[in-house]
XYZ file of C-alpha atoms in Angstrom:
675
model
C 6.092 13.298 19.857
C 4.784 12.969 23.681
C 6.986 9.793 24.698
C 4.480 8.361 27.725
C 5.929 6.026 30.688
C 3.343 7.448 33.143
C 0.563 4.440 32.176
C -2.001 3.657 34.325
C -1.377 -0.211 34.729
C 2.273 -1.225 35.016
C 2.872 -3.683 32.331
C 5.072 -7.126 31.606
C 6.023 -8.755 28.370
C 6.456 -12.375 27.404
C 7.314 -14.554 24.449
C 5.436 -17.697 23.438
C 4.352 -20.184 21.201
C 0.696 -20.303 20.380
C -0.780 -23.779 19.250
C -2.806 -24.162 16.102
C -5.206 -27.441 15.800
C -2.946 -29.117 13.091
C -0.028 -28.992 16.156
C 1.747 -25.633 14.499
C 3.217 -23.175 16.517
C 3.270 -19.162 16.083
C 5.679 -17.234 17.601
C 4.196 -14.374 19.565
C 5.280 -11.415 22.187
C 2.273 -10.547 24.151
C 2.685 -7.224 26.376
C 0.281 -7.335 29.742
C -0.795 -4.863 32.288
C -0.007 -5.708 35.731
C -3.935 -6.741 37.312
C -5.713 -9.290 38.379
C -8.504 -8.998 36.215
C -8.702 -10.228 33.194
C -8.547 -7.492 30.065
C -9.656 -7.731 26.288
C -6.979 -9.116 23.704
C -5.192 -6.382 20.457
C -3.954 -8.673 17.979
C -1.035 -7.898 15.034
C -0.735 -10.553 12.875
C 2.005 -10.318 10.089
C 4.837 -12.240 8.353
C 7.140 -9.373 9.023
C 8.770 -10.636 11.807
C 8.411 -9.531 15.356
C 11.796 -10.154 16.432
C 13.700 -7.713 13.956
C 11.886 -5.924 11.307
C 8.894 -4.438 12.981
C 10.098 -4.389 16.472
C 11.167 -0.563 16.444
C 7.319 -0.074 15.337
C 5.518 -2.643 17.628
C 7.462 -0.807 20.875
C 5.856 2.370 19.832
C 2.595 0.600 20.487
C 2.061 -2.209 21.665
C 3.637 -1.476 25.153
C 1.397 1.372 25.249
C -2.168 -0.498 24.728
C -0.792 -2.565 27.764
C -0.396 0.524 29.848
C -4.323 1.478 29.191
C -5.048 -2.154 30.233
C -5.203 -4.548 27.380
C -3.347 -7.895 26.302
C -1.592 -6.194 22.969
C -0.013 -9.296 20.908
C 2.043 -9.423 17.927
C 2.289 -12.919 16.320
C 3.958 -14.185 13.128
C 2.413 -15.802 10.446
C 3.111 -19.630 9.870
C 6.361 -19.843 7.544
C 8.070 -16.453 8.920
C 10.114 -15.337 11.751
C 10.325 -17.784 14.468
C 6.734 -19.350 13.900
C 6.586 -23.066 12.588
C 5.256 -24.229 9.327
C 5.894 -23.581 5.784
C 4.915 -19.810 3.967
C 2.341 -19.400 2.121
C 0.892 -16.993 -0.598
C -0.336 -13.846 0.984
C -3.750 -14.124 2.705
C -4.071 -17.992 1.548
C -6.399 -20.247 3.143
C -4.241 -21.260 5.797
C -3.270 -18.100 6.843
C -6.647 -16.994 7.488
C -7.929 -20.262 9.602
C -4.629 -19.340 11.677
C -6.018 -16.038 12.088
C -9.018 -17.533 13.292
C -7.586 -20.402 15.946
C -5.161 -17.320 17.540
C -8.255 -15.131 17.959
C -9.843 -18.073 20.056
C -7.034 -19.163 21.816
C -6.413 -15.587 22.739
C -10.211 -15.181 23.869
C -9.747 -18.639 25.809
C -6.802 -17.183 27.950
C -7.690 -16.977 32.159
C -5.969 -13.429 31.712
C -8.277 -12.254 29.082
C -12.040 -11.237 28.981
C -12.846 -13.111 25.701
C -12.949 -10.026 23.704
C -10.680 -9.666 20.886
C -9.618 -6.813 18.626
C -7.632 -6.806 15.751
C -5.392 -4.114 14.586
C -2.638 -3.440 11.673
C -1.409 -1.269 8.720
C -0.985 -2.681 5.071
C -0.983 -6.886 5.446
C -1.701 -6.960 8.714
C -4.586 -4.189 8.117
C -5.281 -6.772 4.985
C -5.866 -9.598 7.207
C -7.627 -8.070 10.240
C -10.588 -7.058 8.136
C -10.523 -10.716 5.964
C -10.319 -12.547 9.262
C -13.373 -9.976 10.814
C -15.203 -11.538 7.446
C -14.667 -14.697 8.833
C -16.764 -13.785 11.934
C -14.728 -15.509 14.844
C -17.121 -14.760 17.836
C -14.889 -13.624 20.069
C -13.534 -10.766 17.159
C -15.897 -7.707 18.267
C -13.677 -4.534 16.395
C -10.952 -3.656 13.993
C -9.176 -0.952 13.166
C -7.452 -1.180 10.321
C -4.887 1.299 8.482
C -3.694 1.495 4.616
C -5.131 -1.941 3.620
C -7.790 -2.674 1.118
C -11.509 -4.479 0.398
C -10.916 -5.696 -2.812
C -7.658 -7.356 -3.622
C -7.417 -6.911 -7.476
C -8.005 -3.264 -8.074
C -6.891 -1.941 -4.810
C -3.751 -3.365 -4.287
C -0.032 -3.783 -5.685
C -0.798 -6.188 -8.444
C -3.034 -4.366 -10.886
C -4.349 -0.678 -11.395
C -7.642 -0.433 -13.741
C -6.724 -3.622 -15.066
C -3.184 -2.809 -15.858
C -0.012 -4.768 -14.432
C 1.138 -2.197 -11.978
C 5.117 -2.916 -12.820
C 6.170 -0.901 -10.116
C 4.814 -3.007 -7.326
C 3.781 -6.190 -8.796
C 7.813 -6.756 -9.579
C 8.893 -4.547 -6.908
C 6.549 -6.435 -3.857
C 6.670 -10.012 -5.226
C 10.942 -9.089 -5.079
C 10.444 -8.056 -1.898
C 8.828 -11.143 -0.335
C 10.882 -13.666 -1.775
C 13.612 -11.661 -0.218
C 11.629 -11.183 3.081
C 10.360 -14.984 2.927
C 13.792 -16.460 2.576
C 15.021 -15.074 5.636
C 15.578 -17.319 8.467
C 14.489 -17.761 12.445
C 16.427 -16.562 14.454
C 18.490 -18.839 16.919
C 18.628 -16.892 19.752
C 14.884 -16.962 19.671
C 13.517 -20.459 17.788
C 16.120 -22.776 19.074
C 18.843 -24.888 17.770
C 16.970 -26.653 15.258
C 16.708 -23.119 13.404
C 18.986 -23.816 10.465
C 16.853 -27.251 9.920
C 13.526 -25.056 9.203
C 15.322 -22.534 7.646
C 16.027 -25.336 4.781
C 12.416 -26.754 4.995
C 11.183 -23.314 4.206
C 13.447 -22.671 1.332
C 12.526 -25.657 -0.175
C 8.501 -24.622 -0.333
C 9.684 -20.975 -1.733
C 7.397 -19.999 -4.754
C 7.719 -16.452 -5.864
C 4.761 -14.720 -5.865
C 4.870 -13.201 -9.413
C 4.028 -16.506 -10.841
C 0.944 -16.692 -9.083
C -0.211 -12.732 -9.432
C 0.663 -12.583 -13.279
C -1.097 -15.915 -13.923
C -4.032 -14.089 -12.512
C -4.181 -10.967 -15.116
C -8.394 -10.856 -14.352
C -10.801 -10.242 -11.925
C -10.903 -14.159 -10.723
C -11.475 -16.418 -7.775
C -8.171 -15.972 -6.923
C -8.630 -12.263 -6.115
C -11.830 -12.463 -4.913
C -10.301 -14.894 -1.858
C -9.678 -12.258 0.726
C -11.331 -9.004 -1.115
C -14.154 -8.204 1.616
C -15.965 -6.149 -1.235
C -17.453 -9.699 -2.357
C -19.552 -9.567 0.852
C -19.263 -6.716 2.954
C -22.193 -8.149 5.623
C -19.601 -10.678 6.401
C -17.904 -8.295 8.572
C -19.910 -8.387 12.478
C -16.940 -6.546 13.917
C -16.665 -2.796 14.545
C -14.504 -1.461 11.953
C -12.457 2.157 12.252
C -10.710 2.297 8.787
C -7.974 4.466 8.528
C -5.886 5.602 4.967
C -4.283 8.580 3.861
C -4.194 10.765 0.730
C -0.759 9.324 -0.224
C -1.509 5.793 0.371
C -2.321 4.178 -2.669
C -5.639 1.973 -0.448
C -7.318 5.414 0.470
C -10.136 4.433 -1.480
C -10.901 1.526 0.254
C -11.683 3.738 3.430
C -14.631 5.509 1.330
C -16.256 1.970 0.285
C -15.983 0.445 3.866
C -17.865 3.513 5.181
C -20.289 3.328 2.298
C -20.984 -0.680 2.515
C -20.266 -2.189 5.919
C -23.555 -3.008 7.834
C -22.395 -2.536 11.140
C -20.539 -0.025 13.201
C -17.972 1.954 11.025
C -16.174 4.728 10.929
C -13.477 6.272 8.369
C -10.652 8.566 8.620
C -8.570 9.683 6.156
C -5.531 12.238 6.611
C -2.700 13.344 4.683
C -0.007 10.680 5.328
C 2.130 8.213 3.302
C 1.566 4.496 4.139
C 2.561 4.756 7.596
C 0.658 4.925 10.823
C -0.580 8.412 11.641
C 1.308 8.802 15.316
C 4.359 8.173 13.310
C 5.327 11.907 12.394
C 6.771 11.099 9.066
C 6.214 12.671 5.828
C 3.278 14.165 4.981
C 2.249 15.291 8.552
C 0.689 16.932 10.330
C 0.398 13.710 12.473
C -2.298 12.834 15.212
C -2.853 11.125 18.499
C -3.720 7.898 17.052
C -2.856 5.943 19.822
C -5.421 7.970 21.999
C -7.846 7.660 18.932
C -8.016 3.954 18.704
C -7.977 3.440 22.404
C -11.589 5.093 22.318
C -12.381 2.584 19.617
C -11.058 -0.089 21.677
C -12.625 0.877 25.271
C -15.877 1.624 23.100
C -16.304 -1.722 21.642
C -14.363 -4.079 23.846
C -14.853 -2.640 27.204
C -18.321 -0.856 27.050
C -17.503 2.577 27.668
C -19.392 5.081 26.116
C -16.256 7.398 24.634
C -17.913 9.284 22.556
C -16.833 7.773 19.191
C -20.303 6.917 17.737
C -21.368 10.423 17.903
C -18.367 11.308 15.356
C -18.820 11.787 11.880
C -19.123 8.581 10.288
C -16.288 9.938 8.208
C -13.297 12.627 9.281
C -11.159 14.119 6.307
C -8.353 16.358 5.860
C -8.419 18.638 3.021
C -5.610 20.078 2.059
C -4.548 23.375 1.124
C -3.078 24.242 -2.722
C 0.842 23.908 -2.425
C 3.473 24.031 -5.193
C 4.753 20.602 -6.357
C 7.036 19.224 -3.857
C 8.868 15.447 -3.735
C 8.597 15.552 -0.143
C 6.114 17.712 2.606
C 7.307 17.400 6.606
C 3.387 18.840 7.262
C 0.502 19.899 4.372
C -1.525 23.272 5.262
C -5.114 21.954 5.428
C -8.475 21.262 7.924
C -10.445 18.453 9.053
C -13.927 18.173 7.983
C -16.815 15.801 8.918
C -19.661 14.255 6.469
C -22.500 12.371 8.395
C -22.109 9.298 5.824
C -20.636 8.531 2.606
C -21.909 9.384 0.064
C -22.050 12.787 1.648
C -24.488 15.012 1.090
C -22.224 18.243 0.949
C -20.618 16.375 -1.907
C -22.062 17.330 -5.690
C -20.406 15.895 -9.066
C -19.725 18.899 -10.919
C -19.713 18.226 -14.429
C -16.622 19.932 -16.885
C -16.617 19.391 -20.501
C -13.273 18.948 -22.653
C -14.273 21.246 -25.001
C -15.985 23.921 -22.492
C -14.603 24.766 -18.799
C -11.542 22.674 -19.950
C -10.232 24.795 -22.751
C -9.328 27.645 -20.989
C -11.040 30.107 -22.875
C -9.531 29.057 -26.164
C -12.373 28.033 -29.109
C -12.006 24.148 -29.812
C -10.947 23.123 -33.220
C -13.232 22.319 -36.239
C -11.641 18.854 -35.881
C -12.968 17.254 -32.312
C -10.810 14.185 -32.293
C -7.191 14.605 -30.603
C -4.792 12.208 -31.023
C -2.669 10.714 -27.742
C -0.032 8.975 -28.039
C 2.601 9.405 -25.380
C 6.438 8.898 -25.630
C 6.690 5.061 -23.690
C 8.860 6.741 -20.907
C 5.656 9.090 -19.622
C 5.391 7.987 -16.240
C 9.126 8.405 -14.796
C 7.879 11.318 -12.488
C 4.973 9.374 -10.942
C 6.420 9.308 -7.774
C 6.712 5.963 -5.448
C 3.678 3.986 -5.832
C 4.039 3.385 -1.680
C 5.396 6.577 -0.377
C 6.931 5.979 3.374
C 7.628 9.208 4.119
C 11.027 9.398 1.882
C 12.624 12.623 0.733
C 11.904 11.529 -3.035
C 8.523 10.010 -2.322
C 6.322 12.308 -3.893
C 5.965 13.360 -7.709
C 7.476 16.481 -8.389
C 6.544 19.179 -10.878
C 4.566 17.836 -13.411
C 5.678 19.821 -16.383
C 7.327 17.499 -17.710
C 4.769 14.882 -17.592
C 2.428 17.459 -18.403
C 4.587 18.065 -21.928
C 4.666 14.257 -22.831
C 0.220 14.322 -22.546
C -2.064 15.755 -24.282
C -3.581 18.653 -21.487
C -6.687 20.439 -20.836
C -7.017 23.683 -18.950
C -9.334 25.605 -16.997
C -9.652 29.474 -16.675
C -8.196 30.582 -13.718
C -10.925 29.862 -10.965
C -12.685 32.921 -9.229
C -13.040 31.706 -6.250
C -10.875 28.387 -3.738
C -12.683 25.403 -4.726
C -12.755 22.186 -2.441
C -13.223 18.644 -3.306
C -13.385 15.636 -1.493
C -14.377 11.944 -2.891
C -13.502 10.202 -6.344
C -13.520 12.466 -9.846
C -14.242 10.673 -12.890
C -14.022 10.976 -16.272
C -15.970 9.764 -19.418
C -13.997 9.986 -22.896
C -15.174 9.404 -26.541
C -12.300 7.297 -27.793
C -11.496 5.753 -31.014
C -8.583 2.882 -30.776
C -6.443 1.797 -33.856
C -5.059 -1.244 -32.154
C -6.637 -4.117 -30.057
C -5.253 -2.817 -26.800
C -4.771 0.402 -24.869
C -4.297 2.039 -21.692
C -5.776 5.419 -20.565
C -3.978 7.424 -17.863
C -5.497 10.335 -16.552
C -3.923 13.017 -14.273
C -5.955 16.025 -12.191
C -3.060 18.730 -11.403
C -3.085 21.923 -10.539
C -1.090 24.787 -12.361
C -0.326 27.987 -10.680
C 0.604 31.017 -12.282
C 4.064 30.583 -12.631
C 3.286 26.929 -13.989
C 4.094 24.987 -11.716
C 2.149 21.552 -11.937
C 1.186 19.869 -8.952
C -0.068 16.320 -9.312
C -3.425 16.223 -7.275
C -4.439 12.627 -8.405
C -5.266 9.941 -11.021
C -6.736 7.029 -12.564
C -6.012 4.295 -14.784
C -8.085 2.435 -17.291
C -6.515 -0.876 -19.499
C -8.811 -0.864 -22.183
C -9.614 -4.416 -22.444
C -11.541 -3.719 -18.902
C -13.963 -1.210 -20.365
C -16.450 -3.676 -19.471
C -15.411 -5.137 -16.340
C -12.255 -6.158 -14.431
C -13.238 -9.655 -14.765
C -13.111 -9.613 -18.845
C -10.225 -9.404 -20.900
C -11.786 -7.503 -24.145
C -9.642 -6.483 -27.286
C -10.567 -3.146 -28.922
C -11.998 -3.656 -32.405
C -9.437 -1.917 -34.110
C -10.978 1.903 -35.089
C -14.110 1.608 -33.441
C -15.353 4.441 -31.428
C -16.409 3.740 -27.702
C -17.327 5.881 -24.658
C -15.268 4.646 -21.554
C -16.170 6.091 -17.604
C -14.042 5.597 -14.499
C -12.667 6.539 -11.666
C -9.608 8.618 -10.413
C -8.528 8.055 -7.153
C -9.768 9.880 -4.062
C -8.444 12.986 -2.748
C -9.189 15.521 -0.408
C -7.727 18.583 -1.456
C -8.864 22.623 -2.368
C -8.245 24.819 -5.609
C -6.638 27.910 -4.351
C -8.155 31.037 -6.623
C -6.148 32.266 -9.442
C -4.943 28.833 -10.169
C -5.691 26.420 -13.473
C -7.434 22.699 -13.007
C -5.178 20.666 -15.615
C -6.590 17.137 -16.788
C -3.544 15.394 -18.583
C -4.093 12.301 -21.177
C -1.887 10.008 -21.608
C -1.397 6.197 -23.804
C 1.528 4.793 -21.181
C 2.685 5.831 -17.611
C 6.117 3.447 -17.319
C 7.010 2.557 -14.709
C 3.844 2.311 -12.514
C 1.828 0.316 -15.868
C 2.936 -1.988 -17.714
C 2.947 -0.914 -21.775
C 0.711 -2.416 -23.600
C 2.080 -4.728 -26.752
C 1.369 -2.173 -29.354
C 1.649 1.369 -28.098
C -0.020 2.678 -30.472
C -2.620 4.942 -28.358
C -5.786 6.255 -29.132
C -8.070 9.711 -30.053
C -10.612 11.543 -28.014
C -13.163 13.443 -28.826
C -13.351 16.541 -26.972
C -16.861 17.296 -27.564
C -18.300 14.269 -26.332
C -15.990 14.071 -23.309
C -15.804 15.112 -19.646
C -14.296 15.196 -16.130
C -16.644 15.462 -12.746
C -15.416 16.934 -10.118
C -16.812 15.714 -6.393
C -17.103 19.104 -5.092
C -17.972 19.784 -1.171
C -19.639 22.692 -0.086
C -19.387 22.645 3.776
C -22.731 23.013 5.756
C -23.289 26.079 7.843
C -22.915 23.632 10.819
C -19.505 21.918 9.789
C -18.399 19.652 12.852
C -15.159 19.951 15.015
C -13.122 17.751 14.248
C -9.579 17.266 16.445
C -7.426 14.983 17.867
C -4.824 15.156 20.496
C -1.353 15.688 19.706
C 0.724 12.340 19.109
C 2.167 9.826 21.910
C 3.861 6.777 22.094
C 5.965 4.575 24.257
C 9.449 4.500 24.956
C 11.150 3.284 21.821
C 13.317 0.134 21.607
C 16.631 1.223 21.258
C 17.343 0.295 18.226
C 21.209 1.853 16.947
C 21.758 3.025 13.223
C 25.141 2.727 12.785
C 27.275 5.659 11.290
C 28.458 5.241 8.035
C 26.800 2.071 6.964
C 23.571 3.524 5.475
C 23.767 4.051 1.168
C 25.388 6.906 -0.263
C 23.404 6.908 -3.503
C 20.680 9.107 -4.313
C 16.748 7.097 -3.210
C 15.810 8.194 -6.813
C 18.059 8.800 -9.799
C 16.582 8.902 -13.867
C 19.311 8.451 -16.494
C 18.830 9.232 -20.101
C 21.078 7.220 -22.662
C 20.641 9.851 -25.297
C 22.091 7.921 -28.469
C 20.332 4.378 -27.273
C 16.987 6.389 -26.669
C 16.843 4.556 -23.335
C 15.663 6.000 -20.228
C 16.411 4.117 -16.674
C 14.669 4.717 -13.415
C 16.683 3.299 -10.618
C 15.180 3.243 -7.128
C 16.616 3.068 -3.236
C 13.427 1.983 -1.361
C 15.429 2.838 1.764
C 13.941 -0.033 4.186
C 16.393 0.347 6.710
C 20.434 -0.241 6.350
C 21.977 -1.399 8.999
C 20.628 -1.284 12.443
C 21.385 -2.912 15.787
C 18.891 -4.593 18.309
C 19.620 -4.117 22.471
C 19.739 -8.314 22.196
C 22.727 -7.734 19.871
C 21.325 -8.653 16.555
C 22.290 -6.816 13.751
C 20.219 -6.658 10.867
C 21.170 -5.521 7.152
C 19.224 -5.086 4.699
C 19.927 -3.335 0.890
C 17.890 -3.168 -2.391
C 17.974 -1.164 -5.625
C 15.197 -1.452 -8.357
C 15.579 -0.481 -11.815
C 13.344 0.069 -14.731
C 14.287 0.633 -17.985
C 12.180 1.280 -21.337
C 13.437 2.548 -24.738
C 11.490 5.197 -26.942
C 9.123 3.811 -29.110
C 9.477 0.406 -27.874
C 6.845 -0.861 -25.216
C 8.273 -4.100 -25.670
C 11.658 -3.173 -23.907
C 9.992 -2.780 -20.905
C 12.161 -4.206 -18.100
C 12.529 -4.160 -14.132
C 14.666 -5.815 -11.821
C 15.064 -5.684 -8.172
C 18.236 -6.880 -6.462
C 17.936 -7.514 -2.830
C 20.621 -8.438 0.074
C 20.171 -9.415 3.853
C 22.132 -10.066 6.729
C 21.538 -11.375 9.940
C 24.350 -11.710 12.139
C 24.914 -12.045 16.325
C 28.749 -11.439 16.624
C 28.636 -12.704 19.904
C 27.504 -16.133 19.017
C 29.086 -16.471 15.603
C 25.698 -16.388 13.723
C 25.906 -15.116 10.189
C 23.033 -15.538 7.815
C 22.668 -14.426 4.503
C 20.177 -13.669 1.597
C 20.571 -12.624 -1.975
C 17.761 -12.285 -4.421
C 17.918 -10.980 -8.112
C 14.219 -10.296 -9.811
C 13.837 -9.400 -13.511
C 10.656 -9.032 -15.584
C 10.789 -8.700 -19.395
C 7.994 -9.020 -22.339
C 7.374 -10.171 -25.782
C 3.872 -9.337 -27.227
C 2.602 -12.605 -25.897
C 4.412 -13.254 -22.599
C 5.688 -12.214 -19.672
C 9.141 -13.640 -18.863
C 10.469 -13.715 -14.671
C 13.280 -14.648 -13.706
C 14.241 -14.974 -10.292
C 17.125 -15.740 -7.962
C 17.730 -16.949 -4.550
C 21.029 -16.984 -2.425
C 21.294 -18.181 1.139
C 24.284 -18.774 3.134
C 24.872 -19.568 6.682
C 28.506 -17.842 6.778
C 30.315 -18.757 4.179
C 28.676 -21.804 3.483
C 26.220 -21.869 0.492
C 23.166 -23.732 1.776
C 20.455 -22.982 -0.655
C 20.746 -21.727 -4.336
C 17.833 -21.574 -6.819
C 16.396 -20.232 -10.064
C 13.282 -19.895 -11.523
C 12.143 -18.644 -14.614
C 8.773 -18.691 -15.795
C 6.991 -17.295 -19.216
C 3.538 -16.353 -18.668
C 0.677 -15.321 -21.467
C -0.788 -12.026 -21.825
C -3.847 -12.756 -21.316
C -4.880 -9.405 -20.314
C -2.168 -7.280 -18.911
């Protein structure tokens, strides 16, 4: 990583409040180049608190952009951090309208040319796209990283029509702790406590809303750019990583956006591609985005429009591991998506995926997996930690029904979304189909390549909840998550089928599984054949501006393991404990000490899908030893179920020093209409 200090422009930084039409003010930090000439503005707009939580990341990039001739702006969403107002639901109409107002305010400043770009990762990438779909006139370009165009089927709530237990729960619990954090009096002023208490009175756990909408209804259509791609007029650079759950969005945006669009997918986790967090290699992402901004906000021909529409990393075959510092592989470029270089190739379960064995006379194979199948799924949101990625899949494969190919005679690259078509017979009204594609080495080690999920109730569309007529036979077809991967000669492909995947997927109430007709089922792989004139795809080495200088005191980090699986043998219970490792304790240059600790637990009993239980405990402390300010937030969030209901419990406690200033417990019983 190169740290840049020799920028074309000297820079200044200013904290200020941006007025909204209703009189609310949003807290903003602006880095600007020292120049008499107006410059374009770049906006990153999210709720994660610019004065502390994202400050280290902000300092890596916003001063860098300012040093290259842009006003780079970081704004806290209404009701978060040091912004005024009350918090709302994620990406609600107020948040998006506020974002439009901020774009227009920036464009109207005398130091701005009137042209604005938006950038962001995750939440900031989401609302960048959504605000672009509202088409404010000054917004000319967007860089959206690890984001989604479909809030229902490609976010943290549902997957294939199934409740994502692992992140529906964990992210709702995280946001309860995040939204309850107080304004910082060093930035907000003496009125911080009144603002904090007003916010706390308005808090409602997100989980209530998310579980109340178990099919793809109008709630999820709001903010989903896929509802009308033509609404996006700004030029879009869409960026993702093969170890990020939102990667499919990059392919859809490249395929469907009508204007200038480019896609970039690397080997990365849920991180900016310049940060150097596993898996790498990292790239000069800031330089790459500068080319995008210069092209669309300054009118400089930087050559970005001559690049392939999709640039992708194809990983080489690798043994299973929970972390890779770097993956071997290569960059490829495709002129469009779908690519003319990719062909769907069919592999039948009773032919190419029998490993040379002769199928049984009975074509039906029963799939009824143990309820703890999925414990080796890895983290839904890999962040570059040591235990993020799926370990060797042999134990998962043993809990699944597997179909193997013969050893491959040559290397084979795939790029895109594999698809399965399965002829099923289900004995119960509900069921889950989980498909994993693995690569198996000669020693038997099994590496997870990609996977997909279908709630059988959603087989005719995510907007429906259609019970299966027990005992009847139907064909279902669905896609797995996209991947770029090259299988090695001598290795085998493995298609693994299971009926449960805890804790990623909340189990169906019956747990009866289903049967598959191997003579009428297949896997289709998006095989990529390189063209004779394969374009050269290369990037500069990563660089950033000087770091903020946050200190992590020794001895303050949690000592517990990142992921632990506990089996209670006599009880037949399995428990997964996860420390999400968001940061521990850090001390900021202005004296703020910020401490956070979280533990997620997921428990299920063998043979009992109704025993599924999730819990998340959070503790957050913000204090300034030189001012006696000491605020604490503690939360407890749980979900259990019956055959007909989800039962959620959330508890929030907030303290100012030793005084408890807020305490509330919510409990909801939410019908299981589809999940």
